[in-house]
Short mmCIF file of C-alpha atoms and ligand atoms in Angstrom, two decimals:
data_model
loop_
_atom_site.label_atom_id
_atom_site.label_comp_id
_atom_site.label_asym_id
_atom_site.label_seq_id
_atom_site.Cartn_x
_atom_site.Cartn_y
_atom_site.Cartn_z
CA GLU A 26 151.47 73.59 71.44
CA LEU A 27 150.61 69.99 70.56
CA ASN A 28 153.03 67.12 70.94
CA GLN A 29 152.78 65.56 67.47
CA GLN A 30 155.02 62.61 68.35
CA GLN A 31 152.63 61.73 71.16
CA VAL A 32 149.71 61.79 68.73
CA TYR A 33 151.62 59.52 66.32
CA GLN A 34 152.20 57.08 69.16
CA MET A 35 148.57 57.15 70.25
CA ASN A 36 147.44 56.62 66.68
CA THR A 37 149.73 53.63 66.20
CA ARG A 38 147.91 51.87 69.03
CA VAL A 39 144.45 52.23 67.48
CA ARG A 40 144.84 52.59 63.74
CA THR A 41 144.44 48.87 62.96
CA LEU A 42 141.59 48.51 65.42
CA ILE A 43 139.39 51.24 63.95
CA PRO A 44 138.72 49.42 60.63
CA VAL A 45 137.48 46.39 62.61
CA LEU A 46 134.58 48.64 63.53
CA THR A 47 134.25 50.97 60.56
CA GLU A 48 134.70 48.29 57.89
CA ARG A 49 133.58 45.02 59.41
CA SER A 50 130.69 45.77 61.73
CA ASP A 51 127.30 46.45 60.17
CA TYR A 52 126.56 48.98 62.86
CA PHE A 53 129.56 51.27 62.25
CA SER A 54 129.98 50.75 58.51
CA HIS A 55 126.50 51.97 57.62
CA TYR A 56 124.77 55.29 57.98
CA LYS A 57 121.24 56.55 57.63
CA ILE A 58 121.28 60.01 56.17
CA ASN A 59 119.16 62.72 54.65
CA LEU A 60 121.44 63.11 51.66
CA TYR A 61 119.23 64.88 49.17
CA ASP A 62 117.80 67.58 51.42
CA GLU A 63 117.49 70.93 49.69
CA ASP A 64 117.89 72.92 52.88
CA CYS A 65 121.01 74.78 51.74
CA PRO A 66 121.44 78.17 53.43
CA LEU A 67 123.83 79.58 50.80
CA TRP A 68 121.80 79.72 47.65
CA ASP A 69 118.21 79.06 46.69
CA ASN A 70 118.60 76.01 44.53
CA ASN A 71 121.61 73.82 44.40
CA ASN A 72 121.86 73.91 40.62
CA ALA A 73 125.55 73.11 40.34
CA MET A 74 125.37 69.42 41.11
CA CYS A 75 128.44 67.56 40.04
CA SER A 76 127.88 64.92 37.41
CA ASN A 77 131.26 63.19 37.87
CA ARG A 78 130.97 59.44 38.19
CA GLY A 79 133.24 59.74 41.23
CA CYS A 80 130.61 61.81 43.01
CA ALA A 81 127.84 59.22 42.81
CA VAL A 82 126.69 57.51 46.01
CA ASP A 83 125.40 53.93 45.93
CA THR A 84 122.46 53.78 48.30
CA LEU A 85 121.06 50.55 49.71
CA ASN A 86 117.77 49.15 48.58
CA GLU A 87 115.27 47.76 51.05
CA THR A 88 116.67 44.22 51.02
CA GLU A 89 120.27 45.37 51.49
CA ILE A 90 119.69 47.27 54.75
CA PRO A 91 121.51 45.41 57.55
CA GLU A 92 119.43 43.88 60.28
CA VAL A 93 120.96 46.08 62.96
CA TRP A 94 119.82 49.22 61.16
CA ARG A 95 116.30 47.89 60.72
CA THR A 96 116.23 47.31 64.46
CA LEU A 97 117.48 50.86 65.05
CA SER A 98 114.68 52.24 62.92
CA ALA A 99 112.16 50.29 64.94
CA LEU A 100 113.66 51.62 68.19
CA ALA A 101 113.75 55.26 67.09
CA PRO A 102 111.80 57.56 69.43
CA SER A 103 109.29 58.28 66.69
CA SER A 104 108.49 54.61 66.15
CA GLN A 105 106.04 52.61 68.20
CA SER A 106 108.09 50.17 70.19
CA ASN A 107 107.84 48.32 73.48
CA SER A 108 111.59 48.08 73.85
CA THR A 109 112.02 51.34 75.73
CA ALA A 110 115.34 50.20 77.20
CA CYS A 111 117.20 50.88 73.97
CA MET A 112 115.65 54.22 73.18
CA TRP A 113 117.60 57.43 72.96
CA LYS A 114 116.06 60.78 73.74
CA PRO A 115 118.43 63.56 72.70
CA ASP A 116 117.83 67.11 73.84
CA SER A 117 118.29 69.13 70.65
CA ARG A 118 119.34 72.22 72.65
CA MET A 119 122.65 70.48 73.30
CA ASP A 120 123.23 69.63 69.65
CA TYR A 121 126.07 71.18 67.68
CA CYS A 122 124.58 69.93 64.39
CA TYR A 123 121.24 70.15 62.68
CA TRP A 124 119.60 66.76 62.72
CA ASP A 125 117.03 66.53 60.01
CA ASP A 126 114.69 63.92 61.42
CA GLU A 127 116.99 61.06 60.59
CA ASP A 128 115.50 59.18 63.52
CA ASP A 129 112.09 59.38 62.03
CA GLY A 130 111.35 56.13 60.26
CA THR A 131 108.78 57.88 58.10
CA ASN A 132 111.23 60.39 56.63
CA SER A 133 111.24 59.63 52.92
CA HIS A 134 114.36 61.73 52.26
CA CYS A 135 116.56 59.41 54.26
CA VAL A 136 118.67 56.79 52.57
CA TYR A 137 120.90 54.05 53.92
CA VAL A 138 124.48 53.92 52.68
CA SER A 139 127.44 51.68 53.17
CA LEU A 140 130.39 53.89 54.12
CA VAL A 141 132.76 51.17 52.93
CA LYS A 142 131.26 51.02 49.46
CA ASN A 143 131.32 54.83 49.17
CA PRO A 144 134.85 55.71 50.33
CA GLU A 145 135.93 59.29 50.82
CA ARG A 146 138.56 60.04 48.15
CA PHE A 147 139.25 62.18 45.12
CA THR A 148 136.05 62.79 43.17
CA GLY A 149 137.01 65.68 40.89
CA TYR A 150 134.70 68.08 42.76
CA ALA A 151 136.54 71.42 42.62
CA GLY A 152 136.42 74.92 41.16
CA GLU A 153 134.12 77.81 41.99
CA HIS A 154 131.38 75.73 43.64
CA SER A 155 133.54 73.98 46.23
CA ASN A 156 135.62 77.14 46.75
CA LEU A 157 132.46 79.13 47.54
CA ILE A 158 131.51 76.63 50.18
CA TRP A 159 134.88 76.79 51.92
CA LYS A 160 134.87 80.56 51.55
CA SER A 161 131.48 80.94 53.18
CA ILE A 162 132.51 78.57 55.98
CA TYR A 163 135.60 80.65 56.73
CA GLU A 164 134.26 84.13 56.10
CA GLN A 165 130.78 83.83 57.54
CA ASN A 166 131.07 81.11 60.14
CA CYS A 167 134.57 81.17 61.55
CA PHE A 168 135.56 83.90 63.98
CA PRO A 169 137.23 86.88 62.28
CA ALA A 170 140.81 87.71 63.19
CA SER A 171 139.83 91.02 64.72
CA GLU A 172 137.45 89.45 67.21
CA THR A 173 138.54 89.27 70.81
CA LYS A 174 136.94 88.28 74.07
CA ASP A 175 135.09 91.54 74.55
CA ASP A 176 133.18 91.71 71.32
CA ALA A 177 131.81 88.22 71.34
CA GLU A 178 128.27 89.27 70.53
CA ALA A 179 128.61 89.12 66.76
CA SER A 180 125.61 87.96 64.82
CA THR A 181 125.64 84.32 63.81
CA GLU A 182 122.84 84.40 61.28
CA ILE A 183 123.82 83.56 57.77
CA GLY A 184 121.51 84.68 55.04
CA THR A 185 121.54 83.78 51.38
CA LEU A 186 125.00 84.39 50.11
CA ASP A 187 125.37 86.98 47.39
CA VAL A 188 127.70 85.02 45.14
CA ASN A 189 128.48 88.00 42.90
CA SER A 190 129.64 90.36 45.59
CA MET A 191 132.34 88.23 47.17
CA ASP A 192 135.90 89.38 47.73
CA PRO A 193 138.85 87.19 46.90
CA PHE A 194 139.71 84.66 49.58
CA ALA A 195 140.15 86.13 53.01
CA VAL A 196 140.97 82.72 54.40
CA LYS A 197 144.36 83.84 55.65
CA SER A 198 142.63 85.94 58.26
CA VAL A 199 141.08 82.78 59.69
CA GLU A 200 144.46 81.15 60.03
CA GLU A 201 145.78 84.36 61.55
CA ALA A 202 142.85 84.32 63.96
CA ALA A 203 143.66 80.77 64.95
CA GLU A 204 147.15 81.93 65.90
CA MET A 205 146.14 85.24 67.46
CA PRO A 206 147.32 85.44 71.06
CA GLY A 207 144.69 88.05 71.96
CA ALA A 208 141.70 86.12 70.62
CA CYS A 209 139.74 84.13 73.09
CA LEU A 210 140.75 80.51 73.40
CA GLU A 211 137.35 79.16 72.45
CA LYS A 212 137.24 81.12 69.20
CA ARG A 213 140.73 80.03 68.29
CA MET A 214 139.73 76.44 68.99
CA PHE A 215 136.73 76.79 66.68
CA ASN A 216 138.86 78.11 63.80
CA ARG A 217 141.47 75.41 64.29
CA LEU A 218 138.78 72.73 64.26
CA ILE A 219 137.40 73.93 60.92
CA SER A 220 140.83 74.34 59.36
CA GLY A 221 141.78 70.85 60.60
CA PHE A 222 138.56 69.41 59.15
CA HIS A 223 139.41 71.01 55.78
CA ALA A 224 143.05 69.86 55.93
CA SER A 225 141.92 66.33 56.76
CA ILE A 226 139.55 66.23 53.76
CA SER A 227 142.35 67.56 51.53
CA THR A 228 144.65 64.84 52.87
CA HIS A 229 142.16 62.08 52.05
CA VAL A 230 141.67 63.51 48.56
CA CYS A 231 145.45 63.52 47.97
CA GLN A 232 146.01 60.12 49.57
CA GLU A 233 143.52 58.47 47.24
CA TYR A 234 143.89 60.50 44.10
CA PHE A 235 142.85 59.24 40.67
CA ASN A 236 145.76 59.58 38.28
CA ALA A 237 144.17 60.04 34.85
CA GLU A 238 147.46 59.15 33.11
CA THR A 239 148.03 55.78 34.80
CA GLN A 240 144.29 55.24 35.38
CA ARG A 241 145.12 54.20 38.96
CA TRP A 242 144.37 55.37 42.47
CA GLU A 243 147.62 56.74 43.86
CA SER A 244 148.79 59.21 46.46
CA ASN A 245 149.68 62.66 45.11
CA LEU A 246 152.48 64.30 47.09
CA ASP A 247 152.69 67.54 45.07
CA PHE A 248 148.96 68.10 45.46
CA TRP A 249 149.18 67.45 49.20
CA MET A 250 152.14 69.79 49.66
CA ALA A 251 150.26 72.56 47.84
CA LYS A 252 147.09 72.06 49.92
CA VAL A 253 148.46 71.09 53.32
CA GLY A 254 152.17 70.27 53.57
CA TYR A 255 153.51 73.78 52.94
CA PHE A 256 151.25 75.14 55.71
CA PRO A 257 152.55 73.87 59.08
CA GLU A 258 149.53 75.30 60.90
CA ARG A 259 147.19 73.14 58.74
CA VAL A 260 149.23 70.03 59.59
CA GLU A 261 149.14 71.07 63.26
CA ASN A 262 145.36 71.46 63.05
CA ILE A 263 144.99 67.86 61.85
CA PHE A 264 146.75 66.77 65.05
CA PHE A 265 144.58 69.13 67.05
CA ASN A 266 141.43 67.55 65.60
CA TYR A 267 142.80 64.11 66.41
CA ALA A 268 143.18 65.22 70.02
CA VAL A 269 139.62 66.58 70.12
CA LEU A 270 138.04 63.41 68.73
CA HIS A 271 140.26 61.22 70.89
CA GLN A 272 139.20 63.11 74.00
CA ALA A 273 135.53 62.77 73.01
CA LEU A 274 135.93 58.98 72.75
CA VAL A 275 137.47 58.97 76.22
CA ARG A 276 134.43 60.83 77.54
CA LEU A 277 132.13 58.37 75.76
CA SER A 278 134.02 55.49 77.29
CA HIS A 279 133.54 57.03 80.77
CA LEU A 280 129.82 57.45 80.13
CA ILE A 281 129.53 53.80 79.16
CA HIS A 282 131.36 52.62 82.23
CA GLU A 283 129.40 54.92 84.52
CA SER A 284 126.20 53.17 83.42
CA PRO A 285 126.99 49.46 83.88
CA ASN A 286 123.45 48.36 83.09
CA ASN A 287 123.23 50.29 79.88
CA THR A 288 121.96 48.60 76.78
CA PHE A 289 124.20 50.74 74.65
CA LEU A 290 125.29 49.00 71.47
CA SER A 291 123.02 46.06 72.12
CA PHE A 292 120.86 47.13 69.27
CA CYS A 293 120.85 43.87 67.48
CA PRO A 294 119.00 41.47 69.76
CA ALA A 295 118.18 39.19 66.85
CA ASN A 296 121.86 38.42 66.29
CA ALA A 297 123.71 38.07 69.56
CA ALA A 298 127.04 37.09 67.99
CA LEU A 299 127.11 40.16 65.75
CA ASP A 300 126.19 42.36 68.66
CA GLU A 301 128.86 40.84 70.90
CA ASN A 302 131.63 41.21 68.29
CA THR A 303 130.81 44.88 67.75
CA ARG A 304 130.70 45.57 71.44
CA LEU A 305 134.01 43.80 72.06
CA ALA A 306 135.81 45.78 69.35
CA PHE A 307 134.25 49.01 70.58
CA ASP A 308 135.22 48.29 74.20
CA GLN A 309 138.75 47.51 73.07
CA LEU A 310 139.03 50.81 71.18
CA THR A 311 137.57 52.96 73.97
CA GLY A 312 139.64 51.01 76.53
CA ILE A 313 142.86 51.88 74.72
CA VAL A 314 142.03 55.57 74.20
CA ALA A 315 140.97 55.88 77.86
CA GLN A 316 144.51 54.92 78.93
CA ASP A 317 146.18 57.55 76.74
CA PRO A 318 147.32 60.81 78.28
CA HIS A 319 145.33 64.01 77.65
CA VAL A 320 146.99 65.91 74.83
CA VAL A 321 144.72 68.91 75.08
CA SER A 322 142.66 70.09 77.98
CA PHE A 323 139.06 71.21 77.59
CA GLU A 324 138.33 71.94 81.23
CA GLN A 325 139.38 75.57 80.92
CA LEU A 326 137.05 76.22 77.97
CA PHE A 327 133.94 78.30 78.63
CA SER A 328 134.84 78.51 82.28
CA ASP A 329 134.53 82.25 82.92
CA ASP A 330 131.48 84.44 82.44
CA SER A 331 132.51 86.17 79.23
CA SER A 332 133.52 82.95 77.48
CA ARG A 333 130.28 81.28 78.55
CA ARG A 334 128.52 83.90 76.44
CA VAL A 335 130.58 82.75 73.48
CA LYS A 336 129.32 79.18 73.84
CA GLU A 337 125.95 79.84 72.29
CA GLU A 338 127.61 81.57 69.38
CA PHE A 339 130.11 78.74 69.07
CA ARG A 340 127.25 76.23 68.88
CA ASN A 341 125.26 78.31 66.38
CA ARG A 342 128.25 78.76 64.11
CA PHE A 343 128.94 75.03 64.11
CA ARG A 344 125.28 74.28 63.42
CA ASN A 345 125.39 76.65 60.46
CA ILE A 346 128.39 74.80 59.08
CA SER A 347 126.56 71.49 59.44
CA ARG A 348 123.71 73.00 57.38
CA ILE A 349 126.15 74.28 54.76
CA MET A 350 127.06 70.64 54.11
CA ASN A 351 123.67 70.40 52.32
CA CYS A 352 125.09 72.81 49.72
CA VAL A 353 128.01 70.58 48.71
CA GLY A 354 127.49 69.85 45.03
CA CYS A 355 128.95 66.33 44.95
CA ASP A 356 126.93 63.55 46.57
CA LYS A 357 129.89 61.61 47.92
CA CYS A 358 131.61 64.75 49.26
CA ARG A 359 128.30 65.75 50.85
CA LEU A 360 127.93 62.31 52.44
CA TRP A 361 131.38 62.50 54.06
CA GLY A 362 131.05 66.21 54.82
CA LYS A 363 127.86 65.43 56.73
CA VAL A 364 129.28 62.37 58.48
CA GLN A 365 132.35 64.29 59.62
CA THR A 366 130.54 67.45 60.76
CA ALA A 367 128.21 65.13 62.69
CA GLY A 368 131.30 63.45 64.18
CA TYR A 369 132.84 66.76 65.25
CA GLY A 370 129.44 67.99 66.47
CA THR A 371 129.10 64.88 68.65
CA ALA A 372 132.63 65.39 69.98
CA LEU A 373 131.79 69.00 70.93
CA LYS A 374 128.57 67.88 72.61
CA LEU A 375 130.47 65.30 74.66
CA LEU A 376 133.28 67.68 75.58
CA LEU A 377 131.49 70.96 76.08
CA GLU A 378 128.16 69.81 77.54
CA PRO A 379 129.07 68.10 80.82
CA GLU A 380 125.50 67.02 81.48
CA THR A 381 125.37 64.85 78.33
CA LYS A 382 124.17 61.33 79.11
CA LEU A 383 124.35 58.18 77.02
CA SER A 384 120.66 58.45 76.22
CA ASP A 385 121.31 61.93 74.73
CA LEU A 386 123.27 60.34 71.90
CA ARG A 387 121.63 59.14 68.74
CA PRO A 388 123.12 55.96 67.21
CA ALA A 389 124.05 58.07 64.16
CA GLU A 390 126.11 60.37 66.40
CA VAL A 391 128.12 57.47 67.80
CA VAL A 392 128.64 56.04 64.30
CA ALA A 393 129.68 59.48 62.99
CA LEU A 394 132.09 60.02 65.89
CA VAL A 395 133.85 56.69 65.38
CA ASN A 396 134.03 57.12 61.60
CA THR A 397 135.34 60.69 61.94
CA PHE A 398 137.96 59.42 64.35
CA GLY A 399 138.81 56.78 61.73
CA ARG A 400 139.18 59.51 59.09
CA ILE A 401 141.44 61.69 61.24
CA SER A 402 143.48 58.65 62.21
CA ARG A 403 143.99 58.02 58.48
CA SER A 404 145.04 61.66 58.03
CA VAL A 405 147.66 61.38 60.78
CA ASP A 406 148.98 58.24 59.07
CA SER A 407 149.05 60.05 55.73
CA VAL A 408 150.93 63.04 57.19
CA PHE A 409 153.57 60.54 58.32
CA SER A 410 153.88 58.88 54.90
CA PHE A 411 153.71 62.15 52.91
CA THR A 412 156.44 63.64 55.13
CA ILE A 413 158.69 60.64 54.43
CA GLN A 414 158.01 60.89 50.68
CA LYS A 415 158.86 64.60 50.74
CA LYS A 416 162.11 64.10 52.68
CA THR A 417 163.13 61.30 50.27
CA ASN A 418 162.48 63.55 47.27
CA ASP A 419 164.46 66.39 48.88
CA ILE A 420 167.48 64.18 49.53
CA LEU A 421 167.35 62.78 45.98
CA ALA A 422 167.10 66.32 44.56
CA TYR A 423 170.08 67.37 46.70
CA LEU A 424 172.15 64.37 45.50
CA ASP A 425 171.10 65.12 41.95
CA SER A 426 172.39 68.69 42.11
CA PHE A 427 175.57 67.53 43.87
CA LEU A 428 176.33 65.00 41.08
CA SER A 429 176.33 67.73 38.46
CA TYR A 430 179.62 69.01 39.97
CA LEU A 431 181.41 65.69 39.25
CA PRO A 432 183.29 65.03 36.00
CA MET A 433 181.17 63.86 33.11
CA PRO A 434 181.20 60.06 32.71
CA LEU A 435 181.08 59.55 36.48
CA SER A 436 178.34 62.12 36.87
CA SER A 437 176.00 60.53 34.31
CA LEU A 438 176.73 57.02 35.60
CA LEU A 439 175.85 57.94 39.19
CA HIS A 440 172.94 60.00 38.00
CA ALA A 441 171.43 56.95 36.25
CA SER A 442 171.71 54.93 39.46
CA LEU A 443 169.95 57.55 41.63
CA PRO A 444 166.47 55.95 41.31
CA LEU A 445 167.92 52.81 42.90
CA LEU A 446 168.61 54.80 46.03
CA ARG A 447 164.99 55.88 46.45
CA LEU A 448 163.86 52.82 48.40
CA PRO A 449 166.84 52.59 50.78
CA ILE A 450 166.62 56.35 51.50
CA ARG A 451 162.92 56.05 52.12
CA TRP A 452 163.33 53.14 54.49
CA THR A 453 166.13 54.92 56.36
CA ILE A 454 163.96 58.02 56.86
CA PHE A 455 161.03 55.85 57.82
CA PHE A 456 163.14 54.05 60.41
CA LEU A 457 164.63 57.29 61.78
CA ASN A 458 161.15 58.82 62.07
CA LEU A 459 159.93 55.75 63.87
CA VAL A 460 162.82 55.88 66.32
CA ARG A 461 162.13 59.58 66.91
CA THR A 462 158.45 58.84 67.51
CA PHE A 463 158.96 56.08 70.08
C1 FAD B 514 132.52 69.70 52.61
C2 FAD B 514 133.39 69.37 51.42
C3 FAD B 514 133.78 68.06 51.21
C4 FAD B 514 134.59 67.75 50.12
N1 FAD B 514 134.93 66.43 49.91
C5 FAD B 514 135.67 66.11 48.82
C6 FAD B 514 135.98 64.74 48.53
O1 FAD B 514 135.58 63.82 49.26
N2 FAD B 514 136.70 64.47 47.41
C7 FAD B 514 137.14 65.47 46.57
O2 FAD B 514 137.81 65.18 45.59
N3 FAD B 514 136.86 66.77 46.84
C8 FAD B 514 136.14 67.12 47.92
N4 FAD B 514 135.84 68.43 48.15
C9 FAD B 514 136.47 69.47 47.35
C10 FAD B 514 137.85 69.83 47.94
O3 FAD B 514 137.74 70.13 49.33
C11 FAD B 514 138.47 71.07 47.28
O4 FAD B 514 137.55 72.14 47.32
C12 FAD B 514 138.88 70.82 45.83
O5 FAD B 514 139.81 69.75 45.80
C13 FAD B 514 139.55 72.08 45.23
O6 FAD B 514 140.69 72.38 46.00
P1 FAD B 514 141.45 73.76 45.92
O7 FAD B 514 142.89 73.41 45.76
O8 FAD B 514 140.83 74.67 44.92
O9 FAD B 514 141.32 74.44 47.37
P2 FAD B 514 140.22 74.19 48.46
O10 FAD B 514 140.54 72.96 49.24
O11 FAD B 514 138.86 74.29 47.83
O12 FAD B 514 140.45 75.43 49.45
C14 FAD B 514 139.99 76.76 49.13
C15 FAD B 514 140.91 77.78 49.81
O13 FAD B 514 140.83 77.60 51.23
C16 FAD B 514 142.11 77.82 51.82
N5 FAD B 514 142.46 76.61 52.58
C17 FAD B 514 142.71 75.39 52.08
N6 FAD B 514 142.92 74.52 53.07
C18 FAD B 514 142.80 75.20 54.23
C19 FAD B 514 142.91 74.84 55.59
N7 FAD B 514 143.15 73.57 55.97
N8 FAD B 514 142.75 75.79 56.53
C20 FAD B 514 142.48 77.06 56.18
N9 FAD B 514 142.36 77.47 54.89
C21 FAD B 514 142.51 76.54 53.93
C22 FAD B 514 143.08 78.11 50.72
O14 FAD B 514 143.25 79.51 50.65
C23 FAD B 514 142.39 77.58 49.48
O15 FAD B 514 142.73 78.30 48.34
C24 FAD B 514 135.02 68.77 49.23
C25 FAD B 514 134.60 70.09 49.43
C26 FAD B 514 133.79 70.40 50.50
C27 FAD B 514 133.33 71.82 50.69
#
């Protein structure tokens, strides 16, 4: 059982600090990615690409690539470089994601993108294509409800999905599995993580939703309630994911402090001021999270013999999901799907592989982790504001029905003034929630 108020409090301390990194530092606001890879394990050719304008990704041309990322390319293990001090040498056996040679400067599939100029929000990507992706993630890669500790040897291979032979959604069983008391803790954690990832994406889509009528970007409460708000376990899973990513940052912070002479984040020797600013903001963020209490404990995971056997399966299933991101038929959704699975994959590596060292982390993993933390922090914020909106609407609806019992002229007069009450009610609820949180 997660203490949501505690997570709100923790998030309040960092939510303004995260954009200093993710929006203002070249290092954390850019990403090098193999975006147009055709290695999709679900179907042979990804012929359902979305042509919505909202799905397009603006990639950087050669002259737009920030200096820090040029330096990173030069320092990549595959490149010839004398500056061995800054090199990273990840052991792919510890990876929870597939990394498609993004370190390799010669990889022509890789593009550079600005994450700020390509924000994650409503794109219009929906329908059978996106549903099939979520369905395959839940049905083929999450742990089924029936699975318990003793039968952990299930196959993890996913073949080409036979699109025509699929049953209607069996997603409920995944949520049931996440709640199942008999299921092993690690499997339940896996299912919660995926459901929280999905709920977080849904929250971003509803928070920045394009209203075709007003032609404006607005939040969409009804949409959010239908996707997340009416499912308390999905809301809970957002908080769970916050706790996971938070804990991974704490571990990263410990790794940094355990290696005082590390050259971590000093990847921009040509611009000392830029490098220093990024490092200061990063130290501030990790310093704050390191002081927070542990909301969830990972020490007990994979601790006994039978659950250790599950670890390999856990890793394989997560890797499969990271590959499935190549199947997403909307470029911008694929970009953020890949960034966030990389972020969760890095968190799992930090939390579940105790021998992980700083040099085992690729720069892209650190960037993905911080950006994914930024995304989940935004989701926690949005849960707060959507909850207030919903309570305000409920109170107004209650007052509205109450007024209908009053005599006629008074009833219509008060009814007309109801909209004026919206703001004061909202502020009162906001204030009461704040008091309850702190
Ligand atoms: C990786 C990925 C990234 C995406 N990114 C974007 C984006 O940036 N912008 C955008 O506009 N669209 C994005 N989409 C599409 C978006 O996620 C939805 O698929 C789309 O909005 C259609 O939503 P839906 O209401 O049909 O249900 P979906 O969100 O597609 O869900 C399908 C089914 O899964 C179940 N379900 C839903 N949420 C959960 C949960 N949290 N836990 C367990 N089960 C659940 C429900 O039974 C639901 O009917 C993305 C899709 C994918 C696969």
